Amino acid sequence: MDYTIKETLDCKGLSCPMPMMKLAKAMKGLSSGDVLEMIGTDPGTKSDLPKWCDKSGNTLLEEGEVEGGVFRFIIQKK
Amino acid sequence: MAENKKEQGALSELFRVFFSKHWPVWVGGITLGLLNIILFAVKSPWGASGAFNSWGENTFRLIGINAFEGTAPSTTNLYAMLGLFTILGAMAGALFSKEFALRIPPVGELVKGFIGGGLMALGATLGIGCTIGAFFSGVPALSGGAIIFTIGLFIGVIIALKYLLWEMENVPKFSTGKSFTLLAVSSEKGKWQVILGWIVTIATFVLAYLTAGTNGVLAWFILSGLVMGLICQRSRFCIVKAFRDPFMTGESDGSVGVIVGLFVTLIGFTAIKYFGISAEETTLRAREMTWVFGHTWLRAILGGFIFGLGMTVAGGCAVGTLWRVGEGQVKLWMSALGFLLISPLSKKYIVPAIVDNLPTSMKFKSYLPDYIGYAGAFIVVVILLLLWYMFVKWNERTGKFSAY
């Protein structure tokens, strides 16, 4: 899928709840269709983020591991 | 040989069931509730803040502070050992799932961890217990004070969450900056994590076996700690999440997990108290009053409030701190340090200065069945749990109280 990343959010080193709070805030500042890249190291994000996308209606385009222990998520705003 | 291979496949499949994905929080709630019931049947219910207090008192004793000379060593303290093995159990859980890594956040986060831990210590010593002792065990123990402590927790969490939101808007520097992730492995590599996980697990079983000969209860607490820590890490069981998320992102999963756990524990605790199970060494009344603390109402509400502030700023309650320490979250290492350093000081100097001046009517033990009988108390707690459940579900749908 083709997309251009509008903003990158670095949450490395942060633990719950900071990654989800920062993500929710960053998404608020985007317009519909914009794509955000989030990078983090908290294992909790792996279950919290997809659930949140599900409920908030935003689309999780991609999720994966960049390197050991560093996760990357691509989210498109509703 | 072929059969042997098949056998291995089945076992590694079982391993993957437990350690490839996180468990739903309600699975954690139910299993922790059951283990908590067994802890009570064996001796006394789950608690977490006592561990920090014991470690803190021993730290002060070891550096030679006279006031703590008579402190019992942590190795003989049931709750200190339960807490230590909760850390190791969480570490094993993280290692088995290759989620262990030292995650060092920006300096501002480390400061928040320490302050949060210190506030939790103040709250736990003033309110007599933390989110485990005075809430997750206290409410099912049919303690009236536990319900008041819970109200305090709610107020503290909401205010601290407002602070965090404010901080993110106005001083974003606090949570940004240089961070480090060490020892992390990717999912295909890093077999050493799984091996180390086994070493931790097997060593704990050997220690429990050696302890069982002289102190069976301690051995049971050691094993329970390991299993409970592992469950917490896999299900990311977090009391802060249960209180906070409805007001943050509106998520209800964390709350539902805790509510389910409370309900399971309530059934077991009520039976143990009603029938006086394992009351041989003590009186029936003492068994009934287990985990019913003399904190109704002022001590409970103040303690709960301060604890709620602390756990939200730290991002983990007492047990949430323990299992995240084991997972390698360095922010929570600071929170543990703040908790264990402040707890003995607060218990010895700050709390007596406040509490000695309070009239008994502000710090008494209230046991719900004394007022409304066992059936009444059970029904009241079930209704409160149902109301909480309805609230978080309704709020998740409507987003009425959520920040986002």
CSV table of C-alpha atoms in Angstrom, one decimal:
chain,number,residue,atom,x,y,z
A,1,MET,CA,0.0,0.0,0.0
A,2,ASP,CA,1.2,3.5,-0.9
A,3,TYR,CA,1.3,6.2,1.7
A,4,THR,CA,3.4,9.2,2.7
A,5,ILE,CA,4.3,9.6,6.3
A,6,LYS,CA,3.2,12.9,7.6
A,7,GLU,CA,4.6,12.7,11.1
A,8,THR,CA,6.9,10.5,13.1
A,9,LEU,CA,6.4,10.0,16.8
A,10,ASP,CA,9.3,8.7,18.7
A,11,CYS,CA,8.3,7.0,21.9
A,12,LYS,CA,11.4,4.9,22.5
A,13,GLY,CA,12.2,4.3,26.2
A,14,LEU,CA,8.8,5.5,27.3
A,15,SER,CA,6.5,3.3,29.3
A,16,CYS,CA,2.7,3.2,29.8
A,17,PRO,CA,0.8,5.5,29.6
A,18,MET,CA,3.1,8.0,27.8
A,19,PRO,CA,3.2,6.3,24.4
A,20,MET,CA,-0.6,6.0,24.1
A,21,MET,CA,-1.1,9.6,25.4
A,22,LYS,CA,1.4,11.0,22.9
A,23,LEU,CA,-0.2,9.0,20.1
A,24,ALA,CA,-3.7,10.2,20.9
A,25,LYS,CA,-2.5,13.8,21.1
A,26,ALA,CA,-0.5,13.5,17.8
A,27,MET,CA,-3.5,12.0,16.0
A,28,LYS,CA,-5.7,14.8,17.2
A,29,GLY,CA,-3.4,17.3,15.3
A,30,LEU,CA,-3.7,15.4,12.0
A,31,SER,CA,-6.3,15.6,9.3
A,32,SER,CA,-8.4,12.8,7.9
A,33,GLY,CA,-6.3,10.4,5.7
A,34,ASP,CA,-2.9,11.6,7.2
A,35,VAL,CA,-0.5,8.8,8.1
A,36,LEU,CA,1.5,8.7,11.3
A,37,GLU,CA,4.6,6.6,12.0
A,38,MET,CA,5.1,5.6,15.7
A,39,ILE,CA,8.2,4.0,17.0
A,40,GLY,CA,8.3,2.6,20.6
A,41,THR,CA,9.8,0.1,22.9
A,42,ASP,CA,7.1,-0.6,25.4
A,43,PRO,CA,5.7,-4.1,24.9
A,44,GLY,CA,2.3,-2.8,26.2
A,45,THR,CA,1.9,-0.7,23.0
A,46,LYS,CA,1.8,-3.9,21.0
A,47,SER,CA,-1.6,-4.8,22.5
A,48,ASP,CA,-2.9,-1.3,23.4
A,49,LEU,CA,-2.3,0.4,20.0
A,50,PRO,CA,-4.3,-2.1,17.8
A,51,LYS,CA,-7.1,-2.1,20.3
A,52,TRP,CA,-7.2,1.7,20.4
A,53,CYS,CA,-7.2,1.9,16.6
A,54,ASP,CA,-10.0,-0.6,16.5
A,55,LYS,CA,-12.1,1.5,18.8
A,56,SER,CA,-11.2,4.9,17.6
A,57,GLY,CA,-11.8,4.0,13.9
A,58,ASN,CA,-8.3,4.8,12.8
A,59,THR,CA,-6.6,2.3,10.5
A,60,LEU,CA,-3.4,0.4,11.5
A,61,LEU,CA,-1.7,0.0,8.2
A,62,GLU,CA,1.4,-1.7,9.3
A,63,GLU,CA,3.0,-3.0,12.4
A,64,GLY,CA,6.4,-4.6,12.7
A,65,GLU,CA,9.8,-4.8,14.4
A,66,VAL,CA,12.5,-2.4,13.2
A,67,GLU,CA,15.2,-4.1,15.3
A,68,GLY,CA,15.3,-6.0,18.5
A,69,GLY,CA,12.8,-4.6,20.9
A,70,VAL,CA,11.9,-1.6,18.8
A,71,PHE,CA,8.4,-1.6,17.3
A,72,ARG,CA,7.0,0.5,14.4
A,73,PHE,CA,3.4,1.2,13.7
A,74,ILE,CA,1.9,3.0,10.7
A,75,ILE,CA,-1.5,4.5,11.5
A,76,GLN,CA,-3.9,6.4,9.1
A,77,LYS,CA,-6.3,8.8,10.6
A,78,LYS,CA,-10.0,8.2,10.1
B,1,MET,CA,12.6,-40.7,16.7
B,2,ALA,CA,9.6,-39.4,14.7
B,3,GLU,CA,7.4,-39.6,17.7
B,4,ASN,CA,9.9,-37.7,19.8
B,5,LYS,CA,9.9,-34.9,17.2
B,6,LYS,CA,6.1,-34.8,17.3
B,7,GLU,CA,6.1,-34.6,21.1
B,8,GLN,CA,8.5,-31.6,20.9
B,9,GLY,CA,6.2,-29.9,18.4
B,10,ALA,CA,3.3,-30.2,20.8
B,11,LEU,CA,5.3,-28.8,23.7
B,12,SER,CA,6.6,-25.9,21.7
B,13,GLU,CA,3.1,-25.2,20.6
B,14,LEU,CA,2.0,-25.0,24.2
B,15,PHE,CA,4.9,-22.7,24.9
B,16,ARG,CA,3.8,-20.4,22.1
B,17,VAL,CA,0.3,-20.3,23.4
B,18,PHE,CA,1.6,-18.7,26.6
B,19,PHE,CA,4.5,-16.6,25.3
B,20,SER,CA,3.8,-15.4,21.7
B,21,LYS,CA,1.0,-13.0,22.4
B,22,HIS,CA,-0.2,-11.1,25.5
B,23,TRP,CA,-3.1,-12.6,27.4
B,24,PRO,CA,-6.4,-10.8,27.7
B,25,VAL,CA,-6.4,-8.8,31.0
B,26,TRP,CA,-9.4,-10.8,32.3
B,27,VAL,CA,-7.4,-14.0,32.1
B,28,GLY,CA,-4.9,-12.3,34.4
B,29,GLY,CA,-7.7,-11.1,36.7
B,30,ILE,CA,-9.2,-14.5,37.1
B,31,THR,CA,-5.9,-16.4,37.6
B,32,LEU,CA,-4.6,-13.8,40.0
B,33,GLY,CA,-7.9,-13.9,41.9
B,34,LEU,CA,-7.6,-17.7,42.3
B,35,LEU,CA,-4.0,-17.5,43.5
B,36,ASN,CA,-4.9,-14.7,45.9
B,37,ILE,CA,-7.7,-17.0,47.4
B,38,ILE,CA,-5.1,-19.8,47.8
B,39,LEU,CA,-2.7,-17.3,49.5
B,40,PHE,CA,-5.5,-16.4,52.0
B,41,ALA,CA,-6.4,-20.1,52.5
B,42,VAL,CA,-2.7,-20.8,53.2
B,43,LYS,CA,-2.0,-17.8,55.3
B,44,SER,CA,-3.1,-14.2,54.3
B,45,PRO,CA,-4.1,-12.4,51.2
B,46,TRP,CA,-1.9,-10.8,48.5
B,47,GLY,CA,-0.2,-7.5,49.3
B,48,ALA,CA,2.6,-5.6,47.5
B,49,SER,CA,3.6,-2.4,49.4
B,50,GLY,CA,4.9,-4.4,52.4
B,51,ALA,CA,7.7,-5.7,50.2
B,52,PHE,CA,9.0,-2.2,49.5
B,53,ASN,CA,8.7,-1.3,53.1
B,54,SER,CA,10.7,-4.3,54.2
B,55,TRP,CA,13.4,-3.6,51.6
B,56,GLY,CA,13.6,0.0,52.6
B,57,GLU,CA,13.9,-0.7,56.3
B,58,ASN,CA,16.6,-3.2,55.6
B,59,THR,CA,18.5,-0.7,53.4
B,60,PHE,CA,18.4,1.7,56.3
B,61,ARG,CA,19.5,-1.0,58.7
B,62,LEU,CA,22.4,-2.0,56.5
B,63,ILE,CA,23.7,1.5,56.2
B,64,GLY,CA,23.6,1.6,60.0
B,65,ILE,CA,20.7,3.9,60.9
B,66,ASN,CA,19.9,3.1,64.5
B,67,ALA,CA,16.2,3.6,64.3
B,68,PHE,CA,15.9,0.5,62.0
B,69,GLU,CA,18.3,-1.8,63.9
B,70,GLY,CA,15.7,-4.3,65.0
B,71,THR,CA,14.3,-4.8,61.5
B,72,ALA,CA,13.7,-8.4,60.5
B,73,PRO,CA,15.6,-9.3,57.3
B,74,SER,CA,13.6,-9.3,54.1
B,75,THR,CA,14.5,-13.0,53.5
B,76,THR,CA,12.2,-14.0,56.4
B,77,ASN,CA,9.4,-11.6,55.5
B,78,LEU,CA,6.6,-13.4,53.5
B,79,TYR,CA,5.6,-10.3,51.6
B,80,ALA,CA,9.1,-9.2,50.8
B,81,MET,CA,9.8,-12.6,49.3
B,82,LEU,CA,6.4,-12.6,47.5
B,83,GLY,CA,7.4,-9.2,46.0
B,84,LEU,CA,10.9,-10.3,45.1
B,85,PHE,CA,9.7,-13.4,43.2
B,86,THR,CA,6.9,-11.3,41.5
B,87,ILE,CA,9.8,-9.4,40.0
B,88,LEU,CA,11.6,-12.6,39.0
B,89,GLY,CA,8.4,-14.1,37.7
B,90,ALA,CA,7.7,-11.1,35.5
B,91,MET,CA,11.3,-11.3,34.4
B,92,ALA,CA,10.9,-14.9,33.4
B,93,GLY,CA,7.6,-14.1,31.6
B,94,ALA,CA,9.4,-11.3,29.7
B,95,LEU,CA,12.4,-13.5,28.9
B,96,PHE,CA,10.2,-16.4,27.6
B,97,SER,CA,8.5,-14.0,25.3
B,98,LYS,CA,11.7,-12.2,24.3
B,99,GLU,CA,10.2,-9.0,25.7
B,100,PHE,CA,13.0,-8.4,28.2
B,101,ALA,CA,15.1,-5.3,27.6
B,102,LEU,CA,16.5,-2.4,29.7
B,103,ARG,CA,14.4,0.6,28.6
B,104,ILE,CA,16.0,3.8,29.8
B,105,PRO,CA,13.6,6.7,29.3
B,106,PRO,CA,14.5,10.5,29.1
B,107,VAL,CA,15.6,12.0,32.5
B,108,GLY,CA,12.2,13.7,33.1
B,109,GLU,CA,10.5,10.3,33.1
B,110,LEU,CA,13.0,8.9,35.6
B,111,VAL,CA,12.3,11.9,37.9
B,112,LYS,CA,8.5,11.2,37.6
B,113,GLY,CA,9.1,7.6,38.4
B,114,PHE,CA,10.9,8.5,41.6
B,115,ILE,CA,8.3,11.0,42.7
B,116,GLY,CA,5.5,8.7,41.8
B,117,GLY,CA,7.1,5.9,43.9
B,118,GLY,CA,7.6,8.3,46.9
B,119,LEU,CA,3.9,9.4,46.7
B,120,MET,CA,2.8,5.7,46.6
B,121,ALA,CA,4.9,5.1,49.7
B,122,LEU,CA,3.2,8.0,51.5
B,123,GLY,CA,-0.2,6.8,50.4
B,124,ALA,CA,0.4,3.2,51.3
B,125,THR,CA,1.7,4.0,54.8
B,126,LEU,CA,-1.1,6.5,55.5
B,127,GLY,CA,-3.9,4.5,54.0
B,128,ILE,CA,-2.6,1.1,55.2
B,129,GLY,CA,-2.0,-0.8,52.0
B,130,CYS,CA,-1.7,-0.2,48.3
B,131,THR,CA,-3.9,-1.1,45.3
B,132,ILE,CA,-3.3,-4.7,46.1
B,133,GLY,CA,-3.6,-4.9,49.9
B,134,ALA,CA,-6.2,-2.2,50.4
B,135,PHE,CA,-8.0,-2.6,47.1
B,136,PHE,CA,-7.6,-5.8,45.1
B,137,SER,CA,-7.5,-7.9,48.4
B,138,GLY,CA,-9.3,-5.3,50.6
B,139,VAL,CA,-12.6,-5.0,48.7
B,140,PRO,CA,-13.1,-8.8,48.5
B,141,ALA,CA,-12.2,-9.0,52.2
B,142,LEU,CA,-15.5,-7.1,52.7
B,143,SER,CA,-13.7,-4.1,54.3
B,144,GLY,CA,-15.7,-0.9,54.4
B,145,GLY,CA,-12.5,1.1,54.5
B,146,ALA,CA,-11.3,-0.5,51.3
B,147,ILE,CA,-14.3,0.9,49.4
B,148,ILE,CA,-13.4,4.4,50.8
B,149,PHE,CA,-9.7,3.8,49.9
B,150,THR,CA,-11.0,3.1,46.3
B,151,ILE,CA,-12.9,6.4,46.2
B,152,GLY,CA,-9.6,8.1,47.2
B,153,LEU,CA,-7.8,6.3,44.4
B,154,PHE,CA,-10.2,7.4,41.8
B,155,ILE,CA,-9.9,11.1,42.8
B,156,GLY,CA,-6.1,10.8,42.9
B,157,VAL,CA,-5.9,9.1,39.5
B,158,ILE,CA,-8.2,11.7,37.8
B,159,ILE,CA,-6.2,14.6,39.1
B,160,ALA,CA,-2.8,13.1,38.3
B,161,LEU,CA,-4.1,12.3,34.8
B,162,LYS,CA,-5.1,15.9,34.3
B,163,TYR,CA,-1.6,16.8,35.3
B,164,LEU,CA,0.0,14.4,32.8
B,165,LEU,CA,-2.2,15.8,30.0
B,166,TRP,CA,-1.2,19.3,31.1
B,167,GLU,CA,2.5,18.4,31.2
B,168,MET,CA,2.3,16.9,27.7
B,169,GLU,CA,0.9,20.1,26.3
B,170,ASN,CA,3.0,22.6,28.2
B,171,VAL,CA,6.3,20.9,29.1
B,172,PRO,CA,6.7,18.2,26.4
B,173,LYS,CA,10.5,18.4,27.1
B,174,PHE,CA,9.8,16.4,30.2
B,175,SER,CA,9.0,13.2,28.3
B,176,THR,CA,11.3,13.6,25.3
B,177,GLY,CA,15.0,13.4,24.9
B,178,LYS,CA,17.6,10.7,24.8
B,179,SER,CA,16.6,7.2,25.6
B,180,PHE,CA,18.3,3.9,25.5
B,181,THR,CA,17.2,0.3,24.9
B,182,LEU,CA,19.7,-2.4,25.9
B,183,LEU,CA,19.8,-6.2,25.7
B,184,ALA,CA,16.7,-6.3,23.5
B,185,VAL,CA,16.4,-9.2,21.0
B,186,SER,CA,14.4,-9.6,17.9
B,187,SER,CA,11.8,-12.4,17.7
B,188,GLU,CA,13.9,-14.7,15.5
B,189,LYS,CA,17.1,-14.4,17.5
B,190,GLY,CA,18.0,-14.1,21.2
B,191,LYS,CA,17.6,-17.7,22.4
B,192,TRP,CA,19.6,-16.6,25.5
B,193,GLN,CA,16.5,-14.9,26.8
B,194,VAL,CA,14.5,-18.1,26.8
B,195,ILE,CA,17.3,-20.0,28.4
B,196,LEU,CA,17.7,-17.4,31.1
B,197,GLY,CA,14.0,-17.6,31.7
B,198,TRP,CA,14.3,-21.3,32.4
B,199,ILE,CA,17.2,-20.7,34.7
B,200,VAL,CA,15.2,-18.2,36.7
B,201,THR,CA,12.2,-20.5,36.9
B,202,ILE,CA,14.1,-23.6,37.8
B,203,ALA,CA,16.2,-21.8,40.4
B,204,THR,CA,13.0,-20.6,42.0
B,205,PHE,CA,11.5,-24.0,42.2
B,206,VAL,CA,14.7,-25.4,43.7
B,207,LEU,CA,14.7,-22.6,46.3
B,208,ALA,CA,11.1,-23.2,47.1
B,209,TYR,CA,11.8,-26.9,47.5
B,210,LEU,CA,14.7,-26.3,49.9
B,211,THR,CA,12.6,-23.8,51.9
B,212,ALA,CA,9.6,-26.1,52.1
B,213,GLY,CA,11.3,-28.3,54.7
B,214,THR,CA,11.6,-25.6,57.3
B,215,ASN,CA,8.9,-23.1,56.2
B,216,GLY,CA,6.2,-24.4,54.0
B,217,VAL,CA,4.2,-21.1,53.9
B,218,LEU,CA,7.3,-19.2,52.8
B,219,ALA,CA,7.9,-21.7,50.0
B,220,TRP,CA,4.3,-21.3,48.9
B,221,PHE,CA,4.7,-17.5,48.8
B,222,ILE,CA,7.9,-17.8,46.8
B,223,LEU,CA,6.2,-20.0,44.2
B,224,SER,CA,3.1,-17.8,44.2
B,225,GLY,CA,5.2,-14.7,43.6
B,226,LEU,CA,6.9,-16.3,40.6
B,227,VAL,CA,3.6,-17.4,39.0
B,228,MET,CA,1.8,-14.1,39.8
B,229,GLY,CA,4.6,-12.0,38.4
B,230,LEU,CA,4.6,-14.1,35.2
B,231,ILE,CA,0.8,-13.7,34.9
B,232,CYS,CA,1.0,-10.0,35.5
B,233,GLN,CA,3.6,-9.5,32.8
B,234,ARG,CA,1.8,-11.7,30.2
B,235,SER,CA,-1.6,-10.1,30.8
B,236,ARG,CA,-0.2,-6.7,31.6
B,237,PHE,CA,-2.4,-6.6,34.7
B,238,CYS,CA,-2.3,-3.1,35.9
B,239,ILE,CA,-4.5,-1.4,38.5
B,240,VAL,CA,-3.5,2.1,37.2
B,241,LYS,CA,-4.8,1.1,33.8
B,242,ALA,CA,-8.1,0.0,35.3
B,243,PHE,CA,-8.7,3.3,37.0
B,244,ARG,CA,-7.1,5.6,34.4
B,245,ASP,CA,-7.9,4.4,30.9
B,246,PRO,CA,-11.6,5.2,31.0
B,247,PHE,CA,-10.6,8.8,31.6
B,248,MET,CA,-7.8,8.7,29.1
B,249,THR,CA,-8.5,6.8,25.8
B,250,GLY,CA,-11.8,5.4,27.0
B,251,GLU,CA,-10.5,1.7,26.9
B,252,SER,CA,-12.4,-0.6,29.3
B,253,ASP,CA,-10.3,-3.8,29.0
B,254,GLY,CA,-8.1,-3.0,31.9
B,255,SER,CA,-11.0,-2.2,34.2
B,256,VAL,CA,-13.0,-5.3,33.1
B,257,GLY,CA,-10.0,-7.5,33.9
B,258,VAL,CA,-9.7,-6.0,37.4
B,259,ILE,CA,-13.5,-6.2,38.0
B,260,VAL,CA,-13.5,-9.9,37.0
B,261,GLY,CA,-10.5,-10.6,39.3
B,262,LEU,CA,-12.3,-8.8,42.2
B,263,PHE,CA,-15.4,-10.9,41.7
B,264,VAL,CA,-13.5,-14.2,41.7
B,265,THR,CA,-11.6,-13.1,44.8
B,266,LEU,CA,-14.8,-12.0,46.5
B,267,ILE,CA,-16.3,-15.5,46.2
B,268,GLY,CA,-13.2,-17.2,47.7
B,269,PHE,CA,-12.6,-14.6,50.5
B,270,THR,CA,-16.2,-14.6,51.5
B,271,ALA,CA,-16.2,-18.4,51.9
B,272,ILE,CA,-12.9,-18.4,53.8
B,273,LYS,CA,-14.2,-15.7,56.2
B,274,TYR,CA,-17.7,-17.1,56.6
B,275,PHE,CA,-16.6,-20.7,57.3
B,276,GLY,CA,-13.5,-19.6,59.2
B,277,ILE,CA,-11.3,-21.7,56.8
B,278,SER,CA,-7.7,-22.2,58.1
B,279,ALA,CA,-8.6,-20.4,61.4
B,280,GLU,CA,-7.0,-23.2,63.5
B,281,GLU,CA,-4.2,-21.1,64.8
B,282,THR,CA,-6.2,-17.9,65.4
B,283,THR,CA,-9.7,-17.0,66.5
B,284,LEU,CA,-12.6,-17.0,64.1
B,285,ARG,CA,-12.9,-13.2,64.6
B,286,ALA,CA,-9.2,-12.7,63.7
B,287,ARG,CA,-9.8,-14.6,60.5
B,288,GLU,CA,-12.8,-12.5,59.6
B,289,MET,CA,-10.9,-9.3,60.3
B,290,THR,CA,-8.0,-10.3,58.1
B,291,TRP,CA,-7.2,-7.4,55.6
B,292,VAL,CA,-9.8,-5.2,57.3
B,293,PHE,CA,-7.6,-2.2,58.3
B,294,GLY,CA,-8.2,0.5,60.8
B,295,HIS,CA,-8.4,3.3,58.2
B,296,THR,CA,-12.1,4.1,57.9
B,297,TRP,CA,-12.6,6.8,56.8
B,298,LEU,CA,-10.0,9.6,56.8
B,299,ARG,CA,-6.9,7.5,56.6
B,300,ALA,CA,-8.4,5.5,53.8
B,301,ILE,CA,-9.5,8.4,51.7
B,302,LEU,CA,-6.3,10.4,52.1
B,303,GLY,CA,-4.1,7.3,51.6
B,304,GLY,CA,-6.0,6.3,48.5
B,305,PHE,CA,-5.9,9.8,47.1
B,306,ILE,CA,-2.1,10.2,47.5
B,307,PHE,CA,-1.5,6.6,46.3
B,308,GLY,CA,-3.7,7.4,43.2
B,309,LEU,CA,-1.6,10.4,42.4
B,310,GLY,CA,1.6,8.5,42.8
B,311,MET,CA,0.7,5.4,40.7
B,312,THR,CA,-0.5,7.6,37.9
B,313,VAL,CA,2.6,9.7,37.7
B,314,ALA,CA,4.8,6.6,38.0
B,315,GLY,CA,2.7,4.6,35.5
B,316,GLY,CA,2.4,1.6,37.7
B,317,CYS,CA,0.9,0.8,41.1
B,318,ALA,CA,2.9,-1.3,43.7
B,319,VAL,CA,2.5,-4.6,41.8
B,320,GLY,CA,2.6,-2.8,38.5
B,321,THR,CA,6.0,-1.4,39.6
B,322,LEU,CA,7.2,-4.9,40.6
B,323,TRP,CA,6.4,-6.6,37.4
B,324,ARG,CA,7.7,-3.7,35.2
B,325,VAL,CA,10.9,-3.7,37.2
B,326,GLY,CA,11.3,-7.4,36.1
B,327,GLU,CA,10.5,-6.6,32.5
B,328,GLY,CA,13.3,-4.0,32.5
B,329,GLN,CA,11.4,-0.7,32.5
B,330,VAL,CA,14.0,1.6,34.2
B,331,LYS,CA,11.4,4.3,34.9
B,332,LEU,CA,9.8,1.8,37.3
B,333,TRP,CA,13.2,1.0,38.9
B,334,MET,CA,13.2,4.6,40.0
B,335,SER,CA,9.7,4.3,41.2
B,336,ALA,CA,10.7,1.2,43.2
B,337,LEU,CA,13.6,3.2,44.7
B,338,GLY,CA,11.4,6.1,45.6
B,339,PHE,CA,8.9,3.7,47.2
B,340,LEU,CA,11.4,1.8,49.3
B,341,LEU,CA,13.3,4.8,50.5
B,342,ILE,CA,10.3,6.9,51.5
B,343,SER,CA,8.1,4.1,52.9
B,344,PRO,CA,10.0,3.4,56.1
B,345,LEU,CA,10.5,7.1,56.8
B,346,SER,CA,6.9,7.8,56.2
B,347,LYS,CA,5.8,4.9,58.4
B,348,LYS,CA,8.1,5.8,61.2
B,349,TYR,CA,7.9,9.6,61.2
B,350,ILE,CA,5.3,11.2,59.0
B,351,VAL,CA,2.3,8.9,59.5
B,352,PRO,CA,2.4,8.8,63.3
B,353,ALA,CA,2.6,12.6,63.4
B,354,ILE,CA,-0.6,12.8,61.5
B,355,VAL,CA,-2.5,9.7,62.7
B,356,ASP,CA,-1.8,10.1,66.5
B,357,ASN,CA,-3.8,13.3,66.4
B,358,LEU,CA,-6.8,11.8,64.7
B,359,PRO,CA,-9.8,10.7,66.7
B,360,THR,CA,-10.7,7.0,66.6
B,361,SER,CA,-13.8,7.9,64.6
B,362,MET,CA,-11.5,8.7,61.6
B,363,LYS,CA,-9.4,5.5,61.7
B,364,PHE,CA,-11.5,2.5,62.8
B,365,LYS,CA,-11.9,-0.9,61.3
B,366,SER,CA,-15.2,-1.4,59.5
B,367,TYR,CA,-16.2,-4.9,58.5
B,368,LEU,CA,-19.2,-4.8,56.2
B,369,PRO,CA,-20.8,-8.0,57.5
B,370,ASP,CA,-21.0,-6.5,61.0
B,371,TYR,CA,-23.5,-4.0,59.7
B,372,ILE,CA,-25.4,-5.9,57.0
B,373,GLY,CA,-24.5,-9.5,57.3
B,374,TYR,CA,-22.5,-11.7,54.9
B,375,ALA,CA,-25.2,-11.8,52.3
B,376,GLY,CA,-25.7,-8.1,52.4
B,377,ALA,CA,-22.0,-7.3,52.2
B,378,PHE,CA,-21.5,-9.7,49.3
B,379,ILE,CA,-24.5,-8.2,47.4
B,380,VAL,CA,-23.3,-4.6,48.0
B,381,VAL,CA,-19.8,-5.4,46.6
B,382,VAL,CA,-21.3,-7.2,43.6
B,383,ILE,CA,-23.6,-4.2,42.9
B,384,LEU,CA,-20.6,-1.8,43.1
B,385,LEU,CA,-18.6,-4.0,40.7
B,386,LEU,CA,-21.6,-4.1,38.3
B,387,LEU,CA,-22.0,-0.3,38.5
B,388,TRP,CA,-18.3,0.1,37.7
B,389,TYR,CA,-18.6,-2.3,34.8
B,390,MET,CA,-21.6,-0.5,33.4
B,391,PHE,CA,-19.9,2.8,33.7
B,392,VAL,CA,-16.7,1.8,31.9
B,393,LYS,CA,-18.7,0.1,29.1
B,394,TRP,CA,-21.0,3.0,28.7
B,395,ASN,CA,-18.1,5.4,28.7
B,396,GLU,CA,-16.2,3.4,26.2
B,397,ARG,CA,-19.2,3.7,23.8
B,398,THR,CA,-19.9,7.3,24.3
B,399,GLY,CA,-16.5,8.7,25.3
B,400,LYS,CA,-18.2,11.0,27.7
B,401,PHE,CA,-15.4,11.0,30.3
B,402,SER,CA,-12.5,10.3,28.0
B,403,ALA,CA,-9.8,12.8,27.3
B,404,TYR,CA,-9.5,11.6,23.7
